[in-house]
mmCIF file of C-alpha atoms in Angstrom:
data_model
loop_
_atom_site.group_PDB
_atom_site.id
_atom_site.type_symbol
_atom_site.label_atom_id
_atom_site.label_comp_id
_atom_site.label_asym_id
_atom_site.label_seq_id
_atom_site.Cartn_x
_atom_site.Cartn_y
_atom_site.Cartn_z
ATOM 1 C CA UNK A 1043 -2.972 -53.853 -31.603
ATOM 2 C CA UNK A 1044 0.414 -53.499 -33.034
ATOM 3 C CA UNK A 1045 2.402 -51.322 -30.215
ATOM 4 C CA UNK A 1046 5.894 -51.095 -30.709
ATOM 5 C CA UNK A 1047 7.241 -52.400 -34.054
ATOM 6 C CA UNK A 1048 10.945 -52.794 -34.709
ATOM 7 C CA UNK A 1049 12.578 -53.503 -37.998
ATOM 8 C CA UNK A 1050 14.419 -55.533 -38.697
ATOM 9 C CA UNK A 1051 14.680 -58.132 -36.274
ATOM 10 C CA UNK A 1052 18.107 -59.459 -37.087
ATOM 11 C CA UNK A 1053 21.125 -57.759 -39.429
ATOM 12 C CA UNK A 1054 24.203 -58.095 -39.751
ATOM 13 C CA UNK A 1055 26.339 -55.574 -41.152
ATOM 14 C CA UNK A 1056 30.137 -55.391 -42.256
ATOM 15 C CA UNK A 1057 32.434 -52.568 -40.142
ATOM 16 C CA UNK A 1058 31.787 -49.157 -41.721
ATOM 17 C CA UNK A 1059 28.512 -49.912 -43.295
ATOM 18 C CA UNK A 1060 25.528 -47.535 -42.240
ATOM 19 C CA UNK A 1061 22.205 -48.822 -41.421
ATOM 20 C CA UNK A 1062 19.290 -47.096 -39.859
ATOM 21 C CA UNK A 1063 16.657 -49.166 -37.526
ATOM 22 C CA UNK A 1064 13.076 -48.241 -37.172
ATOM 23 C CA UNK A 1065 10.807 -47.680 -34.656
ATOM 24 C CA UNK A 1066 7.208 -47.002 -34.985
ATOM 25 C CA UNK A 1067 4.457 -47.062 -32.291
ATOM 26 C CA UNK A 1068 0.463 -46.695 -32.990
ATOM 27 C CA UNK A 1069 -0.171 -45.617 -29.284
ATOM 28 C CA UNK A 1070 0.223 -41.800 -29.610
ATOM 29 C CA UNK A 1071 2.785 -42.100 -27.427
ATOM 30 C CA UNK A 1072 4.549 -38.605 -26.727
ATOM 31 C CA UNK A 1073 7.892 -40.361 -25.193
ATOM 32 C CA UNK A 1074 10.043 -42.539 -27.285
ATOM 33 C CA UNK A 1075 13.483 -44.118 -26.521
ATOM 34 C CA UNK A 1076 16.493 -46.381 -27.367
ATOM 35 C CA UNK A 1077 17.965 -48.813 -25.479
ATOM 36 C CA UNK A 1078 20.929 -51.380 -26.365
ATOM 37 C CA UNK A 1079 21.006 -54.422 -24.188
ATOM 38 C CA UNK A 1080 24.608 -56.369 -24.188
ATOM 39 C CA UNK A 1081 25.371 -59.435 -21.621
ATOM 40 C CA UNK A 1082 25.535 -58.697 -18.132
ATOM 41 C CA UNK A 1083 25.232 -55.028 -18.922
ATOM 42 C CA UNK A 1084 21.458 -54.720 -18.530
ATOM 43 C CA UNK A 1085 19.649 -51.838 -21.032
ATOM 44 C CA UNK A 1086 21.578 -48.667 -21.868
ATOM 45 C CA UNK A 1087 19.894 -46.038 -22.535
ATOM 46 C CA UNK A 1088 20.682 -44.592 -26.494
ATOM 47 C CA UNK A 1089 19.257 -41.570 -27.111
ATOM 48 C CA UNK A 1090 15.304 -40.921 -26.193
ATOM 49 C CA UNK A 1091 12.947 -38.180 -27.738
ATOM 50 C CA UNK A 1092 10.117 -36.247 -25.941
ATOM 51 C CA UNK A 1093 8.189 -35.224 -28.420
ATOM 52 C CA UNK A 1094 8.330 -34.714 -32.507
ATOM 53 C CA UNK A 1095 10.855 -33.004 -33.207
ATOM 54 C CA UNK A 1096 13.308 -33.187 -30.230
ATOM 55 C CA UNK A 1097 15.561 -35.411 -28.942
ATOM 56 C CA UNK A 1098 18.630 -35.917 -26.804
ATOM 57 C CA UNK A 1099 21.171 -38.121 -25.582
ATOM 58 C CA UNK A 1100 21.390 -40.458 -23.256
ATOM 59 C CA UNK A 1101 23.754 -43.080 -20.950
ATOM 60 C CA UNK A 1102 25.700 -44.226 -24.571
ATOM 61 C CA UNK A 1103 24.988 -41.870 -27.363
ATOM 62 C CA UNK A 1104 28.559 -42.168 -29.800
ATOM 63 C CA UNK A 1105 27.822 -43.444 -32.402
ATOM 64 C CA UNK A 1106 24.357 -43.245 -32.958
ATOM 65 C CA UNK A 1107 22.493 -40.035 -34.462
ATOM 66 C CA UNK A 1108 17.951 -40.117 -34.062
ATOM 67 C CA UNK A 1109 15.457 -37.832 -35.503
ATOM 68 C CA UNK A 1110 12.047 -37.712 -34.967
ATOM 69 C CA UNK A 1111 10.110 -35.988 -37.643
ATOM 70 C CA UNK A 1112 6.791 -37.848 -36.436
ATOM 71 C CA UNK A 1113 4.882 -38.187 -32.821
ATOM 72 C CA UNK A 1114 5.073 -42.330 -34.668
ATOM 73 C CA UNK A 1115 7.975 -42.518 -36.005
ATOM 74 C CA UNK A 1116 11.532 -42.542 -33.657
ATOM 75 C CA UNK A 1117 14.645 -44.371 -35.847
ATOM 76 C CA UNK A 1118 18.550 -45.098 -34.658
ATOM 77 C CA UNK A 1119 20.757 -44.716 -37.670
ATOM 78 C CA UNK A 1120 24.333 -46.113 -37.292
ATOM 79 C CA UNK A 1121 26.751 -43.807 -39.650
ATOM 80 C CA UNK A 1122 29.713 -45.894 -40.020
ATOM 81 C CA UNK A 1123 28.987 -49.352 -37.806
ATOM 82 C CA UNK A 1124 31.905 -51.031 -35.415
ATOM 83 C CA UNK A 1125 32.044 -54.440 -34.129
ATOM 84 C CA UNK A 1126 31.637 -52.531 -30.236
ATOM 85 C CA UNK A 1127 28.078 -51.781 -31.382
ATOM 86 C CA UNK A 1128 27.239 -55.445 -31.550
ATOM 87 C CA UNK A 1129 24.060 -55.740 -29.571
ATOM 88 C CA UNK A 1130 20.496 -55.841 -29.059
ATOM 89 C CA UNK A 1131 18.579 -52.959 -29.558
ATOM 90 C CA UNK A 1132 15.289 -52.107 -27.858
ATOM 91 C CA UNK A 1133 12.869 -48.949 -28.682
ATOM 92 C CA UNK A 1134 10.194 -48.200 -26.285
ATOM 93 C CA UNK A 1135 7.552 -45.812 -25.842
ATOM 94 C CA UNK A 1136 5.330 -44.086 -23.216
ATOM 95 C CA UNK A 1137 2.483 -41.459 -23.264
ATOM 96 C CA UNK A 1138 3.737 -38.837 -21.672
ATOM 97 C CA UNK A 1139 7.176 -36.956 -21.915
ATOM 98 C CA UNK A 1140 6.500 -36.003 -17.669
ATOM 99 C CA UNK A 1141 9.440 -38.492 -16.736
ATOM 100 C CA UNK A 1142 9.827 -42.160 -16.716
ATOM 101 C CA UNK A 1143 8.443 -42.388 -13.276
ATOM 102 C CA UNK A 1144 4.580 -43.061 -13.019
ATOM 103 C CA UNK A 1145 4.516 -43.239 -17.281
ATOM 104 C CA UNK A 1146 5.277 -47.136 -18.186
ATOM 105 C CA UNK A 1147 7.352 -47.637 -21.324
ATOM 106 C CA UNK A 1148 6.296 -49.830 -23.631
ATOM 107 C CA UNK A 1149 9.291 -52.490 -25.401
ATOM 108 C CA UNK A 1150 9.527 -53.680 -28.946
ATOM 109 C CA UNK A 1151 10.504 -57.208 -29.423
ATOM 110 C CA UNK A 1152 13.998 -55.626 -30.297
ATOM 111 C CA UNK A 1153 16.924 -55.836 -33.401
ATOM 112 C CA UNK A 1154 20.158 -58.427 -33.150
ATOM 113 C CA UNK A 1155 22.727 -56.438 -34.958
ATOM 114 C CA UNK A 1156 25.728 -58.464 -35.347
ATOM 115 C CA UNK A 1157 28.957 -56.277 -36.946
ATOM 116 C CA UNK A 1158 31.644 -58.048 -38.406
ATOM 117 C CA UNK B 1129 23.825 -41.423 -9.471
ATOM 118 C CA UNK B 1130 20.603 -43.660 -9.537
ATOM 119 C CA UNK B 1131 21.709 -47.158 -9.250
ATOM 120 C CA UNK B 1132 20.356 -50.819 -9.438
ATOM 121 C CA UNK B 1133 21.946 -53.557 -8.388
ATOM 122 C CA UNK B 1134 20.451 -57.087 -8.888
ATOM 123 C CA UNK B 1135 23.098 -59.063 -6.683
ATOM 124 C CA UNK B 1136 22.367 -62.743 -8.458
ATOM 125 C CA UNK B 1137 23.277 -63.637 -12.148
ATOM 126 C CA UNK B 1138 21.835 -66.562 -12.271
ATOM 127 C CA UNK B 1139 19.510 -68.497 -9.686
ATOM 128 C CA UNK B 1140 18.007 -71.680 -10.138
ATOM 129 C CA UNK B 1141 14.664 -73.030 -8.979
ATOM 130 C CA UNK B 1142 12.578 -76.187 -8.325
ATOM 131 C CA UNK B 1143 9.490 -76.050 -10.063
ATOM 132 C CA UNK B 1144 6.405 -75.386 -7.342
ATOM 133 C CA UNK B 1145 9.176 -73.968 -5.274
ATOM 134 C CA UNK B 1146 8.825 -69.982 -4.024
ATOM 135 C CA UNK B 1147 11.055 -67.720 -5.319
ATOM 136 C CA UNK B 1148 12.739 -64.369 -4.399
ATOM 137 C CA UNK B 1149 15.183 -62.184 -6.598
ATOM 138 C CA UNK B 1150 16.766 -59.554 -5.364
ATOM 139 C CA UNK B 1151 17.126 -55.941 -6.316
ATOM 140 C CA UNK B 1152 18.620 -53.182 -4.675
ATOM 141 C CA UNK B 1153 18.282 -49.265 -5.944
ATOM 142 C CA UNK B 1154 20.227 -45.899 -5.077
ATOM 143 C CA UNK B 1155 17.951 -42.958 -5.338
ATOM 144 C CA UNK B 1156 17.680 -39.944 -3.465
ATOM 145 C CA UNK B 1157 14.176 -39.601 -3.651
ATOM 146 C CA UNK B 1158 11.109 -41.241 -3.489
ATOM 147 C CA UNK B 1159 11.867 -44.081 -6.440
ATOM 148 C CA UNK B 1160 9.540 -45.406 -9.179
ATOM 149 C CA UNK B 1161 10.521 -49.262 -9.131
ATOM 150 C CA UNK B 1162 9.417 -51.679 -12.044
ATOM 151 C CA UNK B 1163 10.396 -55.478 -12.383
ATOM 152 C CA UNK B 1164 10.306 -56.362 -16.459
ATOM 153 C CA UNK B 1165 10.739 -59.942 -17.424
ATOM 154 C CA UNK B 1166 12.137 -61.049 -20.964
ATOM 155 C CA UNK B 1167 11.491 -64.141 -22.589
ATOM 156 C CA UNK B 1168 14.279 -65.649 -24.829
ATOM 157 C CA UNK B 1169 14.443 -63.953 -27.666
ATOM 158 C CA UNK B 1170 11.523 -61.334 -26.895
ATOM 159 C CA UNK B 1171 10.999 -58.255 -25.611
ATOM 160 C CA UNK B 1172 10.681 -56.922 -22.247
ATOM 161 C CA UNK B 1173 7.349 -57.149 -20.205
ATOM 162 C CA UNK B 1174 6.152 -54.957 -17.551
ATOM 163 C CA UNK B 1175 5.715 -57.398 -14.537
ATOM 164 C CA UNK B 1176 5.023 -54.826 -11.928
ATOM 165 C CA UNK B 1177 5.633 -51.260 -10.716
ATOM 166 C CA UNK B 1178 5.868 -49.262 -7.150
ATOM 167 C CA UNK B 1179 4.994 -45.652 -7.505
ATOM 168 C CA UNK B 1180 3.691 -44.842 -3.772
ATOM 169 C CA UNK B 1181 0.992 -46.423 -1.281
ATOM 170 C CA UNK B 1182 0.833 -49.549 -0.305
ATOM 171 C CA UNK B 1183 4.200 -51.244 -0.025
ATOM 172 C CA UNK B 1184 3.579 -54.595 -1.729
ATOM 173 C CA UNK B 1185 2.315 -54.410 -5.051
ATOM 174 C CA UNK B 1186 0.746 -57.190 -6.959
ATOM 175 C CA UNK B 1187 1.805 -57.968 -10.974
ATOM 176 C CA UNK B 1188 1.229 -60.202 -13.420
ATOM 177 C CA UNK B 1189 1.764 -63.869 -13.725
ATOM 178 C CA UNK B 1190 1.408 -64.484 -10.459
ATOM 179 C CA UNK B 1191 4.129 -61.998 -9.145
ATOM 180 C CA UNK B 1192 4.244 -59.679 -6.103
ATOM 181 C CA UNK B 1193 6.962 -57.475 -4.641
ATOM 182 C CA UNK B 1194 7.750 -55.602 -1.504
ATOM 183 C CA UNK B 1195 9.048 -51.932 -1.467
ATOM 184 C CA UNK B 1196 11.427 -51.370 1.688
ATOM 185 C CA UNK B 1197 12.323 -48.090 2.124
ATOM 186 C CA UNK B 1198 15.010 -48.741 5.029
ATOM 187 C CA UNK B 1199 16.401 -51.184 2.863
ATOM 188 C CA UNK B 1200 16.538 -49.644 -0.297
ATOM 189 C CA UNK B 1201 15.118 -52.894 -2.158
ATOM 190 C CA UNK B 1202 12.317 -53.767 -3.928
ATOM 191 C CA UNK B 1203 12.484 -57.842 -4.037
ATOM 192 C CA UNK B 1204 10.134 -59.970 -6.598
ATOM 193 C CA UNK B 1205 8.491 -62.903 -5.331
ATOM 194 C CA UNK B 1206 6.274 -65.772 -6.443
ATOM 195 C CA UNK B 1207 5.017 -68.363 -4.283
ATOM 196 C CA UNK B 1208 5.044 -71.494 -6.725
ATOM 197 C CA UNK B 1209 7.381 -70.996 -9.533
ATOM 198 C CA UNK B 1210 6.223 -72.361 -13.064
ATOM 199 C CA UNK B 1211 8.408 -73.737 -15.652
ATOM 200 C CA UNK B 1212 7.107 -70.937 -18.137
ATOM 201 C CA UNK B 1213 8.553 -68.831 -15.508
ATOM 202 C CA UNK B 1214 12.152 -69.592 -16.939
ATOM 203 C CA UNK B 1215 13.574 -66.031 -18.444
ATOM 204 C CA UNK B 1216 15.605 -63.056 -17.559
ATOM 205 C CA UNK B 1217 14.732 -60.366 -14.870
ATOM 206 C CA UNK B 1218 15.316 -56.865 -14.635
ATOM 207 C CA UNK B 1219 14.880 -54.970 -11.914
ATOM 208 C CA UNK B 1220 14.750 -51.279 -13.023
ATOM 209 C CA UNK B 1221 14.144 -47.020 -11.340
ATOM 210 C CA UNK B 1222 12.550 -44.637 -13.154
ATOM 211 C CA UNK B 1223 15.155 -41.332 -13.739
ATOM 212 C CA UNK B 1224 14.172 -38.464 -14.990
ATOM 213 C CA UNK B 1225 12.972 -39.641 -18.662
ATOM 214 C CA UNK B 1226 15.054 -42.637 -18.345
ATOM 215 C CA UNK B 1227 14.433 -46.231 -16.485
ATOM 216 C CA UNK B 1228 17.744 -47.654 -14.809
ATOM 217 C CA UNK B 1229 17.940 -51.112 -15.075
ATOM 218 C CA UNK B 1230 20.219 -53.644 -12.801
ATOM 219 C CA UNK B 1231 22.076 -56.327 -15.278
ATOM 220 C CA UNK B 1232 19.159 -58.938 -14.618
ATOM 221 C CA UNK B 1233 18.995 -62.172 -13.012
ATOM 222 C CA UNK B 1234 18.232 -64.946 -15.162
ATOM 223 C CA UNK B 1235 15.863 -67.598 -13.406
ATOM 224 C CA UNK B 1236 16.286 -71.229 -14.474
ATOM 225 C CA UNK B 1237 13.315 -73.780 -13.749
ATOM 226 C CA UNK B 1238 13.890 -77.514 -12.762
ATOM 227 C CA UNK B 1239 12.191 -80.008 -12.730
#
């Protein structure tokens, strides 16, 4: 009963340094997203992805490239990390891609990513 | 644009006392409301959602809250507040294939 699994839960990473977190679900979820959650900002969404292979961008993409290769599988690579994308980074899924409305998302227990 | 606005930062509560946070949401249309709590240091949990019908909806935990249209607000309630209850709250509207979340209200329980 896994759900939403996010590695790793905590990195920290030097300023230009790439990294990529993962994402998997085990729900056969069609919808999968990225949030980042920073104090007093709420969640913001990332980029999201309705379905293997597609994806697009969402409230705060810069600096953040996704694929999704797999209906399981949706990860957030960083190409060349900055201090501003200190944060907290949630993935969630949902089953279907018809709209966040009546389809409830699903959280993972999220990454710290410090940047130094 | 679809908005939420959760007007308190930070509210502190008796334990066994009610509580009430506050959320407010711009939306055109018909809105898809959620409330998701978040434990320190966890991820966020589906407390309770408001997709049509009946205007107070039930949750989890003990947790109810009341869609008003002519107000624009969807307010979370509990009648006896735990000290478990202690967390952050988001209040958030569905968008497209997006949820937009207010900045949370973080409840602190004491005793």
């Amino acid at each position: 009963n896994a759900g939403v699994t996010q590695t790793p839960k905590f990195q920290v990473l030097k300023t230009g340094q790439s990294m990529t977190l993962q994402c998997a679900q085990d729900m056969n979820h069609e919808y999968m997203s990225w949030y980042r959650q920073d104090p007093g900002m709420g969640l913001r969404l990332i980029h999201y992805s309705v379905g293997a292979g597609i994806t697009d961008q969402g409230e705060v993409p810069n600096g953040y490239n996704v694929s999704r290769s797999t209906t399981e599988d949706f990860p957030l690579r960083l190409l060349s990390a900055a201090p501003s994308q200190t944060s907290v980074y949630f993935c969630a899924s949902s089953l279907s891609s018809g709209g966040a409305g009546k389809n409830i998302q699903y959280f993972g227990a999220g990454t710290r990513l410090s940047v130094l | 644009a679809q908005s939420v606005t959760q007007p308190d930062i930070h509210i502190t509560v008796s334990e066994g006392a009610s509580l009430e946070l506050r959320c407010n949401y711009s939306y055109g249309a018909t809105p898809y409301l959620f409330w998701y709590v978040q434990s320190p240091g966890q991820g966020l949990q589906l407390l309770l959602k408001y997709f049509s019908g009946d205007t107070l909806v039930q949750g989890i935990k003990g947790f109810e809250a009341e869609f008003k249209r002519s107000q624009s607000s969807f307010n979370l309630r509990k009648p006896s507040v735990h000290w478990s209850d202690a967390a952050e709250y988001f209040c958030a509207v569905a968008r497209g294939t997006a949820l937009i979340f207010g900045k949370g209200t973080t409840l602190s329980v004491s005793s």
